[in-house]
JSON list of C-alpha atoms in Angstrom, two decimals:
[
{"chain": "O", "resi": 1, "resn": "UNK", "atom": "CA", "xyz": [-71.17, 65.86, 42.68]},
{"chain": "O", "resi": 2, "resn": "UNK", "atom": "CA", "xyz": [-68.54, 65.75, 39.77]},
{"chain": "O", "resi": 3, "resn": "UNK", "atom": "CA", "xyz": [-66.95, 68.53, 38.40]},
{"chain": "O", "resi": 4, "resn": "UNK", "atom": "CA", "xyz": [-65.49, 69.67, 35.37]},
{"chain": "O", "resi": 5, "resn": "UNK", "atom": "CA", "xyz": [-63.07, 72.25, 35.90]},
{"chain": "O", "resi": 6, "resn": "UNK", "atom": "CA", "xyz": [-61.69, 72.35, 32.61]},
{"chain": "O", "resi": 7, "resn": "UNK", "atom": "CA", "xyz": [-62.51, 75.97, 32.18]},
{"chain": "O", "resi": 8, "resn": "UNK", "atom": "CA", "xyz": [-63.09, 77.08, 35.98]},
{"chain": "O", "resi": 9, "resn": "UNK", "atom": "CA", "xyz": [-60.86, 79.67, 36.94]},
{"chain": "O", "resi": 10, "resn": "UNK", "atom": "CA", "xyz": [-61.61, 83.01, 36.54]},
{"chain": "O", "resi": 11, "resn": "UNK", "atom": "CA", "xyz": [-58.40, 83.62, 34.86]},
{"chain": "O", "resi": 12, "resn": "UNK", "atom": "CA", "xyz": [-59.68, 81.47, 31.66]},
{"chain": "O", "resi": 13, "resn": "UNK", "atom": "CA", "xyz": [-56.57, 78.95, 31.48]},
{"chain": "O", "resi": 14, "resn": "UNK", "atom": "CA", "xyz": [-57.28, 75.63, 32.29]},
{"chain": "O", "resi": 15, "resn": "UNK", "atom": "CA", "xyz": [-57.08, 73.50, 34.83]},
{"chain": "O", "resi": 16, "resn": "UNK", "atom": "CA", "xyz": [-58.37, 69.83, 34.98]},
{"chain": "O", "resi": 17, "resn": "UNK", "atom": "CA", "xyz": [-60.37, 67.94, 37.71]},
{"chain": "O", "resi": 18, "resn": "UNK", "atom": "CA", "xyz": [-63.47, 65.21, 37.24]},
{"chain": "O", "resi": 19, "resn": "UNK", "atom": "CA", "xyz": [-63.74, 64.67, 40.65]},
{"chain": "O", "resi": 20, "resn": "UNK", "atom": "CA", "xyz": [-65.69, 65.27, 43.88]},
{"chain": "O", "resi": 21, "resn": "UNK", "atom": "CA", "xyz": [-64.55, 68.45, 45.69]},
{"chain": "O", "resi": 22, "resn": "UNK", "atom": "CA", "xyz": [-61.09, 68.99, 43.69]},
{"chain": "O", "resi": 23, "resn": "UNK", "atom": "CA", "xyz": [-59.62, 72.61, 43.13]},
{"chain": "O", "resi": 24, "resn": "UNK", "atom": "CA", "xyz": [-63.06, 73.94, 44.30]},
{"chain": "O", "resi": 25, "resn": "UNK", "atom": "CA", "xyz": [-62.08, 77.12, 45.30]},
{"chain": "O", "resi": 26, "resn": "UNK", "atom": "CA", "xyz": [-60.05, 78.11, 41.83]},
{"chain": "O", "resi": 27, "resn": "UNK", "atom": "CA", "xyz": [-59.86, 81.69, 41.30]},
{"chain": "O", "resi": 28, "resn": "UNK", "atom": "CA", "xyz": [-56.39, 81.97, 38.50]},
{"chain": "O", "resi": 29, "resn": "UNK", "atom": "CA", "xyz": [-54.02, 79.63, 39.40]},
{"chain": "O", "resi": 30, "resn": "UNK", "atom": "CA", "xyz": [-53.03, 78.18, 36.37]},
{"chain": "O", "resi": 31, "resn": "UNK", "atom": "CA", "xyz": [-52.13, 74.40, 34.52]},
{"chain": "O", "resi": 32, "resn": "UNK", "atom": "CA", "xyz": [-53.18, 72.27, 37.96]},
{"chain": "O", "resi": 33, "resn": "UNK", "atom": "CA", "xyz": [-54.42, 68.64, 37.90]},
{"chain": "O", "resi": 34, "resn": "UNK", "atom": "CA", "xyz": [-56.43, 67.52, 40.00]},
{"chain": "O", "resi": 35, "resn": "UNK", "atom": "CA", "xyz": [-57.86, 63.64, 40.21]},
{"chain": "O", "resi": 36, "resn": "UNK", "atom": "CA", "xyz": [-58.97, 62.37, 43.97]},
{"chain": "O", "resi": 37, "resn": "UNK", "atom": "CA", "xyz": [-62.06, 63.20, 45.90]},
{"chain": "O", "resi": 38, "resn": "UNK", "atom": "CA", "xyz": [-60.84, 66.60, 47.91]},
{"chain": "O", "resi": 39, "resn": "UNK", "atom": "CA", "xyz": [-57.25, 67.29, 45.63]},
{"chain": "O", "resi": 40, "resn": "UNK", "atom": "CA", "xyz": [-56.37, 70.32, 45.84]},
{"chain": "O", "resi": 41, "resn": "UNK", "atom": "CA", "xyz": [-59.86, 71.60, 47.65]},
{"chain": "O", "resi": 42, "resn": "UNK", "atom": "CA", "xyz": [-58.46, 74.48, 48.71]},
{"chain": "O", "resi": 43, "resn": "UNK", "atom": "CA", "xyz": [-55.97, 75.91, 45.91]},
{"chain": "O", "resi": 44, "resn": "UNK", "atom": "CA", "xyz": [-57.10, 79.42, 44.87]},
{"chain": "O", "resi": 45, "resn": "UNK", "atom": "CA", "xyz": [-53.92, 81.25, 42.76]},
{"chain": "O", "resi": 46, "resn": "UNK", "atom": "CA", "xyz": [-51.51, 77.97, 42.90]},
{"chain": "O", "resi": 47, "resn": "UNK", "atom": "CA", "xyz": [-50.38, 77.42, 39.17]},
{"chain": "O", "resi": 48, "resn": "UNK", "atom": "CA", "xyz": [-48.52, 73.55, 37.95]},
{"chain": "O", "resi": 49, "resn": "UNK", "atom": "CA", "xyz": [-49.32, 71.54, 40.33]},
{"chain": "O", "resi": 50, "resn": "UNK", "atom": "CA", "xyz": [-50.25, 67.96, 40.07]},
{"chain": "O", "resi": 51, "resn": "UNK", "atom": "CA", "xyz": [-52.20, 66.46, 43.16]},
{"chain": "O", "resi": 52, "resn": "UNK", "atom": "CA", "xyz": [-53.27, 62.45, 42.78]},
{"chain": "O", "resi": 53, "resn": "UNK", "atom": "CA", "xyz": [-54.94, 60.48, 45.73]},
{"chain": "O", "resi": 54, "resn": "UNK", "atom": "CA", "xyz": [-57.68, 61.50, 48.53]},
{"chain": "O", "resi": 55, "resn": "UNK", "atom": "CA", "xyz": [-57.06, 64.62, 49.92]},
{"chain": "O", "resi": 56, "resn": "UNK", "atom": "CA", "xyz": [-53.42, 64.99, 47.85]},
{"chain": "O", "resi": 57, "resn": "UNK", "atom": "CA", "xyz": [-52.57, 69.21, 48.54]},
{"chain": "O", "resi": 58, "resn": "UNK", "atom": "CA", "xyz": [-56.05, 69.58, 50.06]},
{"chain": "O", "resi": 59, "resn": "UNK", "atom": "CA", "xyz": [-55.01, 72.76, 52.11]},
{"chain": "O", "resi": 60, "resn": "UNK", "atom": "CA", "xyz": [-52.25, 74.40, 48.18]},
{"chain": "O", "resi": 61, "resn": "UNK", "atom": "CA", "xyz": [-53.40, 77.68, 48.42]},
{"chain": "O", "resi": 62, "resn": "UNK", "atom": "CA", "xyz": [-50.75, 79.44, 46.79]},
{"chain": "O", "resi": 63, "resn": "UNK", "atom": "CA", "xyz": [-47.74, 76.68, 46.20]},
{"chain": "O", "resi": 64, "resn": "UNK", "atom": "CA", "xyz": [-46.63, 76.57, 42.72]},
{"chain": "O", "resi": 65, "resn": "UNK", "atom": "CA", "xyz": [-44.93, 73.22, 40.73]},
{"chain": "O", "resi": 66, "resn": "UNK", "atom": "CA", "xyz": [-46.07, 70.52, 43.72]},
{"chain": "O", "resi": 67, "resn": "UNK", "atom": "CA", "xyz": [-46.32, 67.31, 42.75]},
{"chain": "O", "resi": 68, "resn": "UNK", "atom": "CA", "xyz": [-48.47, 65.03, 45.13]},
{"chain": "O", "resi": 69, "resn": "UNK", "atom": "CA", "xyz": [-48.82, 61.60, 44.59]},
{"chain": "O", "resi": 70, "resn": "UNK", "atom": "CA", "xyz": [-51.27, 58.89, 47.07]},
{"chain": "O", "resi": 71, "resn": "UNK", "atom": "CA", "xyz": [-53.41, 59.77, 50.01]},
{"chain": "O", "resi": 72, "resn": "UNK", "atom": "CA", "xyz": [-53.06, 62.94, 51.90]},
{"chain": "O", "resi": 73, "resn": "UNK", "atom": "CA", "xyz": [-49.84, 63.47, 49.99]},
{"chain": "O", "resi": 74, "resn": "UNK", "atom": "CA", "xyz": [-48.01, 67.06, 50.84]},
{"chain": "O", "resi": 75, "resn": "UNK", "atom": "CA", "xyz": [-51.62, 67.70, 52.58]},
{"chain": "O", "resi": 76, "resn": "UNK", "atom": "CA", "xyz": [-51.49, 70.52, 54.81]},
{"chain": "O", "resi": 77, "resn": "UNK", "atom": "CA", "xyz": [-49.23, 72.26, 52.02]},
{"chain": "O", "resi": 78, "resn": "UNK", "atom": "CA", "xyz": [-50.15, 75.67, 51.66]},
{"chain": "O", "resi": 79, "resn": "UNK", "atom": "CA", "xyz": [-47.42, 77.60, 49.66]},
{"chain": "O", "resi": 80, "resn": "UNK", "atom": "CA", "xyz": [-44.43, 75.94, 48.86]},
{"chain": "O", "resi": 81, "resn": "UNK", "atom": "CA", "xyz": [-42.62, 75.00, 45.91]},
{"chain": "O", "resi": 82, "resn": "UNK", "atom": "CA", "xyz": [-41.28, 72.47, 43.47]},
{"chain": "O", "resi": 83, "resn": "UNK", "atom": "CA", "xyz": [-42.03, 69.91, 45.82]},
{"chain": "O", "resi": 84, "resn": "UNK", "atom": "CA", "xyz": [-42.62, 65.74, 44.54]},
{"chain": "O", "resi": 85, "resn": "UNK", "atom": "CA", "xyz": [-43.83, 63.57, 47.21]},
{"chain": "O", "resi": 86, "resn": "UNK", "atom": "CA", "xyz": [-45.19, 59.61, 45.94]},
{"chain": "O", "resi": 87, "resn": "UNK", "atom": "CA", "xyz": [-46.70, 57.84, 48.70]},
{"chain": "O", "resi": 88, "resn": "UNK", "atom": "CA", "xyz": [-49.07, 57.41, 51.53]},
{"chain": "O", "resi": 89, "resn": "UNK", "atom": "CA", "xyz": [-49.04, 60.83, 53.68]},
{"chain": "O", "resi": 90, "resn": "UNK", "atom": "CA", "xyz": [-45.60, 61.11, 52.43]},
{"chain": "O", "resi": 91, "resn": "UNK", "atom": "CA", "xyz": [-44.92, 65.40, 52.96]},
{"chain": "O", "resi": 92, "resn": "UNK", "atom": "CA", "xyz": [-47.69, 65.91, 55.01]},
{"chain": "O", "resi": 93, "resn": "UNK", "atom": "CA", "xyz": [-46.93, 68.36, 57.28]},
{"chain": "O", "resi": 94, "resn": "UNK", "atom": "CA", "xyz": [-45.06, 70.64, 55.07]},
{"chain": "O", "resi": 95, "resn": "UNK", "atom": "CA", "xyz": [-46.13, 73.59, 54.79]},
{"chain": "O", "resi": 96, "resn": "UNK", "atom": "CA", "xyz": [-43.96, 76.18, 53.17]},
{"chain": "O", "resi": 97, "resn": "UNK", "atom": "CA", "xyz": [-41.00, 74.79, 52.30]}
]
């Protein structure tokens, strides 16, 4: 089940994914890129995030301007801003910083 959410945001602004369960809960978040299964799955209103890798930034809900590259990178981030994590499970326990 692949889902392309180029235009799924209820605000009509573009976010992009083509992978399983990525950006699953997106409502008004804009300018997100999610590549990899379950990336940015909990994201609702977070914007300008880039998540690449299995479950990267999985729990992000309202975070802004984060980059997570690698499996589970920034995996517990919920509302953090301006973080860059590259590598497997890097910054996996950060939530709001």
